[in-house]
């Protein structure tokens, strides 16, 4: 009997290990060969581009969002409008797009499907039927069911609820101003945006700004238990508690939202009169679902003869997932935008003066009238070009999200200027918004500067075509963009004349990275204005589900006693 016959289990294990090693080596060889003729930084035969990404992770401050690495790597290796990065075996290999025309091919002409990595994140937060990751006819159907509720015209009818939530946010700031304390602005901004989603989608007050709310608590816990979208920490997904906590949080969220859906359905079925009432996103979605031919009909009020007595289970299950998606997609991105807007205005006094002057001229100097004025004349919000330009410029410099798509066999992108072709098969195609938004080639030598004026109508010609894409473009663009721009306007109008808001990063004495000087590796480009000086920016973007202000943006708020008449609501 030879040694293999004597130890059959050990032999089988050895064969298995040898097979796995053989497979790993073959895949590694094939993988590295794929990159041979592709534009990319130098490829290490073992580590791929992981070392290069590691280098930039070290060159950036703590927890910096990986979209910064792409920005710096392009400069370091003088890469063109698109390049490839290998994170294998820890993450997907990526084709990084930093050019508006190529980006348009991805999202508008070819409309590549969403990438699987997105599913890992979004399924945990909102379930498998969520609109962000659905594809094909199923996506089209649910997008069209939910579109009417997010239309600009419908949102205008919901402005009073948005104003009420914004007024509570202003009161929260006022309380902090009275205390004179330092607090995380991101938390306050998150709560107001969650409250606004509740109002707009369900006509429900989560009231999370004033008290603890079960759904919001479960949701925020779910965000904490969700592995990162980008490979910042490859060990994240291995935490053994993760599946249990995710299941528990999902159960809590579904229970809460099911209750609300039942209430909303009952109030719809029980409505006696045909007198107009405001239509939330869920009302209009249910209307579209039950009668698609009337999807855009805003005049139909009250139940028809055929109003069903029980909510259709298909609608319920898809609606539940969309509701969770709206809470996620609607709060995270908009809250960062509000934080950065208040921060950038405070560090750019001329812009702050200009936005305050615009608000005075539209709403008058008596701040106590602002809320009532917006409620009675919501269209005044459309007369704020400078405020809108501020929000657009904030989203240019600090885009909170971007799109990741799945490449397909035989599908290439083609640079119209050079004719160069970029294969997409097997790659995560990353439309790198930050890279485009901060490119001096596209925006000029002042690309890193905060200049809202560039988005005023008279300067429209100097805005590079398709280079501003915080909400992405094409059919899969953001369904909530009108809402985000609307609520940001309301919140700015209700706060910038009442308060001075100042970042208070100095209060975080223990901030780990300590020194804030730009490292040598980045200095050369920073000095030429080619890249963003992330080290000089204390509020740089960190990766937490999306790109969020560092350390939750600690701030101090001071009441303004001069200028516009002080507001007492
Ligand atoms: C400043 C605020 C916001 C930004 C920057 C933003 C950004 C984006 C981006 C870049 C996408 C495309 C993602 C992809 O291609 O995978 C997207 C999609 C989406 N967003 Fe937003 N968003 C914002 C606010 C909102 C709000 C307020 C809501 C809803 C309440 C919302 C709901 C959605 C949904 C449902 C999708 C998926 C649409 C589809 O695939 O059909 N977003 N958003």
XYZ file of C-alpha atoms and ligand atoms in Angstrom:
612
model
C 0.000 0.000 0.000
C 1.586 3.292 -1.026
C 1.467 6.487 1.049
C -1.518 7.900 -0.946
C -3.611 4.769 -0.387
C -2.687 4.809 3.312
C -3.878 8.455 3.762
C -6.771 8.966 1.345
C -8.247 12.020 3.104
C -4.913 13.828 3.361
C -4.280 12.971 -0.287
C -7.641 14.366 -1.327
C -6.971 17.575 0.624
C -3.530 17.927 -1.003
C -4.992 17.404 -4.454
C -7.657 19.991 -3.716
C -5.092 22.540 -2.484
C -2.849 21.876 -5.516
C -5.879 22.331 -7.773
C -6.807 25.622 -6.095
C -3.238 26.927 -6.331
C -3.072 25.869 -9.991
C -6.345 27.635 -10.666
C -5.198 30.757 -8.866
C -1.954 30.872 -10.879
C -3.763 30.352 -14.202
C -6.311 33.049 -13.366
C -3.546 35.388 -12.215
C -1.646 34.835 -15.480
C -4.784 35.335 -17.586
C -5.788 38.361 -15.574
C -2.379 40.050 -15.869
C -2.230 39.289 -19.600
C -5.578 41.042 -20.113
C -3.962 44.259 -18.912
C -0.922 43.975 -21.209
C -2.111 46.380 -23.908
C -4.532 48.460 -21.896
C -3.842 52.022 -20.729
C -3.093 51.716 -17.028
C -0.423 52.504 -14.445
C 2.478 49.995 -14.389
C 1.102 46.600 -13.381
C 2.845 44.588 -10.660
C 2.738 40.883 -11.675
C 1.623 39.841 -8.171
C -0.108 42.875 -6.706
C -1.667 44.348 -9.835
C -2.452 47.978 -8.959
C -3.133 47.319 -5.300
C 0.218 48.777 -4.243
C -0.415 51.926 -6.255
C -3.858 52.292 -4.722
C -2.294 51.629 -1.315
C 0.234 54.382 -1.974
C -2.550 56.874 -2.695
C -4.576 55.683 0.216
C -1.495 56.492 2.370
C -1.033 59.846 0.631
C -4.617 60.837 1.413
C -5.917 61.733 4.858
C -7.655 59.143 7.016
C -10.624 57.345 5.474
C -10.532 59.468 2.295
C -13.023 58.336 -0.332
C -11.291 56.183 -2.991
C -12.606 58.410 -5.780
C -9.679 60.626 -4.865
C -7.177 57.924 -5.811
C -8.449 57.849 -9.407
C -8.037 61.611 -9.582
C -4.399 61.429 -8.412
C -3.427 58.261 -10.291
C -4.489 59.820 -13.590
C -2.091 62.700 -12.958
C 0.820 60.583 -11.691
C 0.845 58.310 -14.738
C -0.365 60.900 -17.233
C -3.274 58.690 -18.234
C -5.801 59.649 -20.883
C -9.581 60.020 -20.715
C -10.050 56.419 -19.564
C -7.749 53.912 -17.884
C -7.816 50.530 -16.216
C -7.098 49.575 -12.597
C -6.723 46.071 -11.234
C -7.812 45.275 -7.666
C -8.034 41.557 -8.338
C -8.376 39.320 -6.297
C -9.781 41.737 -3.673
C -12.130 43.693 -5.871
C -13.383 44.088 -9.407
C -11.016 45.310 -12.131
C -12.139 48.752 -13.193
C -12.289 50.897 -16.297
C -12.190 54.454 -14.961
C -13.885 57.061 -17.169
C -12.811 60.685 -16.765
C -14.156 62.079 -19.998
C -17.698 63.389 -20.633
C -18.038 61.894 -24.117
C -17.017 58.430 -22.967
C -19.256 58.816 -19.916
C -22.170 59.601 -22.219
C -21.515 56.376 -24.120
C -21.701 54.400 -20.859
C -24.866 55.910 -19.425
C -26.827 57.310 -22.359
C -25.907 55.535 -25.578
C -25.004 51.992 -24.517
C -26.781 52.210 -21.128
C -24.576 49.538 -19.579
C -26.214 47.556 -16.756
C -25.405 48.247 -13.103
C -22.424 46.401 -11.625
C -22.877 43.495 -9.174
C -20.850 45.208 -6.413
C -23.647 47.743 -6.156
C -26.066 44.954 -5.388
C -24.090 43.823 -2.313
C -24.569 47.250 -0.812
C -28.031 48.163 -1.967
C -29.696 44.778 -1.348
C -28.772 45.017 2.315
C -30.164 48.522 2.552
C -33.303 48.195 0.544
C -33.959 44.680 -0.775
C -33.689 42.928 -4.127
C -36.541 44.727 -5.858
C -35.021 48.178 -5.509
C -35.078 50.430 -8.560
C -31.377 51.290 -8.395
C -30.293 47.744 -9.295
C -33.312 46.421 -11.229
C -32.727 46.041 -14.971
C -34.631 45.910 -18.243
C -38.413 45.880 -18.427
C -38.792 45.373 -14.685
C -36.740 48.527 -13.948
C -38.613 50.476 -16.629
C -41.967 49.564 -15.191
C -41.133 50.555 -11.605
C -39.278 53.678 -12.620
C -42.324 54.855 -14.574
C -44.613 54.004 -11.657
C -42.541 56.174 -9.311
C -41.617 58.957 -11.767
C -44.797 61.060 -11.381
C -44.308 61.579 -7.646
C -40.822 63.038 -8.189
C -41.825 65.423 -10.979
C -41.054 69.092 -10.360
C -44.763 69.949 -10.632
C -45.808 67.427 -7.991
C -42.970 68.343 -5.646
C -44.133 71.971 -5.672
C -47.401 70.833 -4.060
C -45.391 69.206 -1.256
C -43.273 72.267 -0.433
C -45.172 73.123 2.803
C -44.118 69.802 4.379
C -40.515 70.415 3.296
C -40.642 73.904 4.830
C -41.917 72.494 8.146
C -38.988 70.074 8.334
C -36.543 72.814 7.343
C -37.994 75.048 10.089
C -37.260 72.326 12.660
C -33.700 72.111 11.272
C -33.354 75.874 11.744
C -34.601 75.472 15.327
C -32.005 72.756 15.917
C -29.285 75.136 14.693
C -30.744 77.873 16.859
C -30.569 75.667 19.974
C -26.926 74.912 19.248
C -26.289 78.614 18.703
C -27.777 79.314 22.132
C -25.616 76.623 23.739
C -22.549 77.698 21.785
C -21.468 74.070 21.468
C -19.715 72.159 18.693
C -21.887 69.508 17.058
C -21.777 67.247 13.962
C -23.646 69.095 11.229
C -23.923 65.933 9.146
C -26.102 64.266 11.775
C -28.497 67.221 11.889
C -28.548 67.431 8.074
C -29.170 63.692 7.812
C -32.163 63.926 10.112
C -33.786 66.808 8.253
C -33.364 65.034 4.912
C -34.842 61.821 6.330
C -37.801 63.797 7.702
C -38.305 65.395 4.291
C -38.322 61.985 2.578
C -41.036 60.867 5.026
C -43.162 63.903 4.148
C -42.659 63.718 0.390
C -42.975 59.988 -0.032
C -45.564 59.065 2.605
C -46.912 62.274 4.124
C -45.529 60.885 7.350
C -43.556 62.685 9.998
C -40.570 60.609 11.118
C -39.827 63.515 13.424
C -36.277 62.237 13.692
C -34.958 65.742 14.382
C -36.844 66.012 17.652
C -36.958 62.420 18.887
C -35.653 58.936 18.193
C -37.487 57.189 15.394
C -37.584 53.401 15.085
C -37.195 53.327 11.303
C -34.388 55.851 11.236
C -32.515 54.045 14.018
C -32.854 50.686 12.222
C -31.849 52.267 8.945
C -28.757 54.009 10.277
C -27.711 50.773 11.965
C -28.153 49.000 8.620
C -25.873 51.541 6.955
C -23.216 50.860 9.607
C -23.484 47.108 8.982
C -23.193 47.411 5.197
C -19.790 46.598 3.664
C -18.200 49.404 1.705
C -18.979 49.743 -1.950
C -15.321 50.288 -2.834
C -12.467 48.064 -1.655
C -11.235 50.311 1.160
C -11.205 47.472 3.691
C -11.390 43.977 2.172
C -12.113 42.449 5.608
C -15.357 44.398 6.131
C -17.632 41.697 4.705
C -16.198 39.015 7.028
C -17.636 40.330 10.300
C -19.656 37.308 11.607
C -22.347 39.501 13.201
C -23.156 41.202 9.906
C -25.823 38.815 8.504
C -27.702 38.715 11.819
C -27.736 42.456 12.303
C -28.742 43.037 8.701
C -31.657 40.612 8.984
C -32.799 42.163 12.270
C -32.618 45.706 10.901
C -34.484 44.690 7.757
C -37.246 43.181 9.877
C -37.567 46.388 11.907
C -37.652 48.589 8.792
C -40.190 46.406 6.988
C -42.470 46.233 10.020
C -42.480 50.027 10.355
C -42.976 50.726 6.645
C -45.669 48.063 6.259
C -47.630 49.840 8.961
C -47.296 53.139 7.102
C -48.271 51.581 3.782
C -51.410 50.146 5.401
C -52.315 53.526 6.867
C -51.751 55.276 3.558
C -53.780 52.690 1.695
C -56.620 52.878 4.212
C -56.713 56.681 4.019
C -56.828 56.470 0.236
C -59.612 53.904 0.206
C -61.498 55.793 2.907
C -61.343 59.211 1.259
C -64.976 60.163 0.781
C -64.890 63.298 -1.268
C -63.342 64.151 -4.614
C -61.840 67.266 -3.066
C -58.179 67.711 -4.021
C -55.556 66.570 -1.569
C -51.817 66.587 -1.890
C -50.351 63.563 -3.619
C -47.298 61.955 -2.118
C -44.874 59.817 -4.087
C -46.526 56.646 -2.808
C -50.057 57.883 -3.646
C -49.082 58.591 -7.228
C -47.168 55.316 -7.495
C -50.210 53.364 -6.313
C -52.376 55.283 -8.755
C -49.984 54.495 -11.638
C -49.799 50.865 -10.590
C -53.562 50.414 -10.426
C -54.268 52.399 -13.554
C -51.178 52.977 -15.705
C -53.213 54.885 -18.305
C -53.710 57.629 -15.716
C -50.134 57.688 -14.501
C -49.714 61.395 -15.198
C -53.262 62.415 -14.453
C -53.012 64.823 -11.526
C -56.670 65.769 -11.434
C -58.156 62.404 -10.533
C -58.983 62.519 -6.825
C -60.408 60.012 -4.373
C -61.051 56.335 -4.985
C -62.819 55.050 -8.043
C -65.632 52.502 -7.900
C -63.066 49.738 -8.371
C -60.745 50.831 -5.563
C -59.421 47.535 -4.123
C -59.825 46.902 -0.413
C -56.417 45.260 0.099
C -53.043 46.347 -1.119
C -51.790 44.164 -3.938
C -48.913 42.028 -2.526
C -46.680 42.693 -5.556
C -47.097 46.424 -5.143
C -46.464 46.096 -1.417
C -43.231 44.165 -1.823
C -41.804 46.483 -4.524
C -43.029 49.587 -2.710
C -41.293 48.465 0.497
C -37.965 48.151 -1.285
C -38.365 51.505 -3.053
C -39.258 53.202 0.233
C -36.070 51.921 1.861
C -34.110 52.935 -1.237
C -35.559 56.442 -1.135
C -34.634 56.798 2.532
C -31.062 55.737 1.711
C -30.532 57.486 -1.623
C -32.464 60.527 -0.495
C -30.780 61.292 2.803
C -27.143 60.401 2.380
C -26.315 62.447 -0.660
C -28.525 65.441 0.104
C -27.270 65.765 3.685
C -23.640 66.016 2.523
C -24.658 68.617 -0.037
C -26.250 70.756 2.672
C -23.158 70.433 4.904
C -20.774 71.400 2.117
C -22.986 74.275 0.989
C -23.052 75.826 4.477
C -19.317 75.198 4.889
C -18.250 76.619 1.519
C -20.444 79.668 1.968
C -18.876 80.325 5.368
C -15.382 80.136 3.876
C -16.286 82.345 0.883
C -17.678 85.601 2.343
C -18.429 87.203 -1.040
C -20.596 84.207 -2.038
C -22.307 84.276 1.353
C -23.115 87.967 0.906
C -24.437 87.289 -2.605
C -26.746 84.461 -1.550
C -28.070 86.475 1.413
C -28.729 89.420 -0.879
C -30.657 87.171 -3.240
C -32.800 85.834 -0.391
C -33.460 89.366 0.884
C -34.531 90.496 -2.547
C -36.907 87.567 -3.118
C -38.331 87.103 0.389
C -37.806 90.575 1.877
C -35.698 91.440 4.912
C -38.191 90.208 7.541
C -36.980 86.682 8.235
C -40.016 85.790 10.324
C -42.069 85.792 7.110
C -39.831 83.449 5.096
C -41.503 80.126 5.923
C -45.016 81.468 5.324
C -43.935 83.100 2.066
C -42.420 79.918 0.684
C -45.507 77.932 1.677
C -47.919 80.333 0.055
C -45.775 80.987 -3.044
C -43.537 77.948 -3.623
C -42.753 79.208 -7.129
C -40.508 81.854 -5.498
C -38.017 79.015 -5.101
C -37.625 79.107 -8.872
C -36.450 82.707 -8.672
C -33.165 81.919 -6.905
C -30.540 81.530 -9.651
C -27.590 82.263 -7.387
C -28.744 79.787 -4.726
C -29.154 77.114 -7.376
C -25.704 77.955 -8.745
C -24.250 77.533 -5.245
C -25.832 74.071 -4.941
C -24.584 73.066 -8.400
C -21.069 74.245 -7.606
C -21.129 72.336 -4.295
C -22.139 69.180 -6.179
C -19.358 69.772 -8.692
C -16.642 69.973 -6.049
C -18.091 67.346 -3.707
C -20.116 64.833 -5.714
C -21.484 62.381 -3.132
C -22.092 59.479 -5.549
C -21.164 58.098 -8.949
C -22.213 55.307 -11.247
C -20.659 51.868 -11.560
C -21.706 49.780 -14.545
C -20.979 46.282 -15.830
C -18.958 45.925 -19.022
C -20.279 43.522 -21.645
C -18.681 41.099 -24.127
C -17.994 42.757 -27.454
C -18.918 46.200 -26.137
C -16.272 48.911 -26.508
C -16.171 52.604 -25.735
C -14.531 54.718 -28.364
C -12.775 58.026 -27.915
C -14.218 60.218 -30.700
C -11.082 62.381 -30.760
C -8.455 59.641 -31.126
C -10.548 56.664 -32.222
C -8.994 54.617 -29.363
C -11.206 51.739 -28.295
C -11.700 50.615 -24.691
C -12.983 47.069 -24.097
C -15.570 46.863 -21.308
C -16.005 43.082 -20.975
C -15.125 41.844 -17.481
C -14.648 45.348 -16.082
C -16.490 47.490 -13.608
C -17.019 50.645 -15.638
C -16.730 53.561 -13.259
C -18.010 56.933 -14.400
C -15.686 58.959 -12.235
C -17.637 62.112 -11.520
C -15.042 63.685 -9.234
C -12.298 63.257 -11.854
C -14.385 65.109 -14.429
C -15.706 67.717 -11.991
C -12.227 68.767 -10.876
C -10.428 68.549 -14.200
C -8.697 71.804 -15.271
C -8.792 70.497 -18.857
C -12.587 70.686 -18.696
C -13.262 73.546 -16.275
C -10.199 75.727 -16.741
C -7.323 76.678 -14.432
C -9.714 77.569 -11.572
C -11.274 74.090 -11.562
C -10.445 73.559 -7.860
C -12.013 76.865 -6.780
C -15.541 77.422 -5.434
C -17.127 79.773 -7.974
C -20.920 79.476 -8.122
C -20.993 82.155 -10.843
C -19.935 79.580 -13.404
C -23.451 78.111 -13.206
C -25.311 81.399 -13.755
C -27.221 81.626 -17.001
C -24.920 84.271 -18.465
C -21.948 81.894 -18.090
C -23.730 78.806 -19.426
C -21.468 78.682 -22.481
C -18.386 78.076 -20.311
C -19.854 75.006 -18.577
C -18.320 72.045 -20.409
C -20.882 69.811 -22.086
C -21.878 66.747 -20.043
C -19.031 67.324 -17.566
C -21.358 68.080 -14.630
C -22.892 64.759 -13.639
C -23.543 64.502 -9.868
C -26.952 62.947 -10.627
C -25.637 60.998 -13.606
C -27.226 61.244 -17.021
C -29.306 59.045 -19.272
C -32.322 56.917 -18.393
C -30.774 55.699 -15.109
C -30.156 59.209 -13.820
C -31.265 60.165 -10.316
C -35.029 60.066 -9.892
C -34.737 62.339 -6.849
C -32.685 65.161 -8.370
C -35.532 67.689 -8.462
C -36.311 66.900 -4.838
C -32.652 67.238 -3.805
C -32.317 70.632 -5.510
C -35.641 71.780 -4.067
C -34.997 70.800 -0.465
C -31.443 72.182 -0.563
C -32.886 75.529 -1.735
C -35.524 75.548 1.023
C -32.952 74.713 3.701
C -30.511 77.379 2.525
C -33.236 80.017 2.356
C -34.337 79.121 5.892
C -30.833 79.181 7.399
C -28.153 81.263 5.671
C -29.574 84.623 6.715
C -30.224 83.510 10.280
C -26.901 81.927 11.129
C -23.180 81.955 10.630
C -22.082 78.333 10.472
C -18.370 77.632 10.913
C -16.530 74.321 10.734
C -14.820 73.550 14.058
C -12.313 70.868 13.122
C -9.844 72.339 15.618
C -12.143 70.997 18.354
C -11.195 67.437 17.332
C -7.876 67.603 19.153
C -7.294 63.886 18.685
C -7.709 63.872 14.923
C -5.437 61.068 13.868
C -3.517 62.321 10.887
C -2.378 65.368 12.867
C -0.541 67.395 10.284
C -2.522 69.018 7.521
C 0.316 69.777 5.157
C 0.067 68.499 1.608
C 2.520 65.594 1.218
C 5.380 65.963 -1.271
C 3.784 63.336 -3.540
C 0.823 65.629 -4.249
C 2.383 69.083 -3.819
C 3.652 69.437 -7.373
C 0.181 69.058 -8.903
C -1.589 71.028 -6.196
C 0.660 74.017 -6.827
C -0.222 73.932 -10.507
C -3.953 73.667 -9.700
C -4.112 70.293 -11.441
C -5.568 68.375 -8.520
C -7.641 68.980 -5.457
C -5.611 69.733 -2.319
C -7.320 67.208 -0.106
C -4.894 67.916 2.744
C -5.683 71.595 2.874
C -9.376 70.724 3.024
C -10.312 69.768 6.553
C -13.784 68.739 5.364
C -12.482 66.321 2.683
C -14.792 63.472 1.637
C -14.615 60.212 3.562
C -16.069 56.906 2.440
C -19.119 56.056 4.541
C -21.646 54.385 2.213
C -21.303 57.465 -0.016
C -18.785 60.316 0.059
C -19.407 62.201 3.316
C -17.798 65.230 5.007
C -14.859 64.253 7.215
C -15.722 63.387 10.813
C -19.360 64.373 10.292
C -18.330 68.048 9.929
C -18.135 69.494 13.467
C -19.489 73.059 13.447
C -20.296 76.017 15.660
C -23.346 78.111 14.873
C -23.805 81.772 15.736
C -27.060 83.727 15.418
C -26.837 86.734 13.162
C -28.043 89.896 14.798
C -27.187 92.329 12.037
C -28.176 92.512 8.385
C -31.585 90.995 7.742
C -34.073 91.320 10.593
C -33.566 88.410 12.975
C -36.050 85.585 12.575
C -38.306 84.319 15.314
C -40.439 81.431 14.083
C -27.698 65.611 -3.842
C -28.471 64.570 -3.805
C -28.355 63.361 -4.696
C -27.318 62.933 -5.480
C -25.969 63.591 -5.692
C -27.753 61.705 -6.120
C -26.990 60.986 -7.021
C -27.448 59.897 -7.722
C -26.686 59.187 -8.733
C -25.268 59.530 -9.169
C -27.465 58.186 -9.192
C -27.093 57.158 -10.262
C -26.553 55.944 -9.567
C -26.132 54.856 -10.494
O -26.001 55.052 -11.692
O -25.919 53.745 -9.987
C -28.716 58.229 -8.475
C -29.752 57.352 -8.665
C -30.880 57.328 -7.870
N -31.221 58.240 -6.889
Fe -30.179 59.882 -6.376
N -29.021 61.420 -5.695
C -29.432 62.402 -4.829
C -30.646 62.500 -4.192
C -31.666 61.576 -4.293
C -32.953 61.661 -3.651
C -33.422 62.840 -2.810
C -33.628 60.507 -3.958
C -35.019 60.049 -3.571
C -35.698 60.331 -2.617
C -32.780 59.719 -4.814
C -33.118 58.494 -5.348
C -32.405 57.840 -6.339
C -32.863 56.617 -6.980
C -34.122 55.840 -6.649
C -31.900 56.303 -7.948
C -31.945 55.126 -8.927
C -32.649 55.563 -10.207
C -32.732 54.478 -11.269
O -31.842 53.630 -11.350
O -33.705 54.521 -12.016
N -31.602 60.395 -4.999
N -28.684 59.300 -7.594
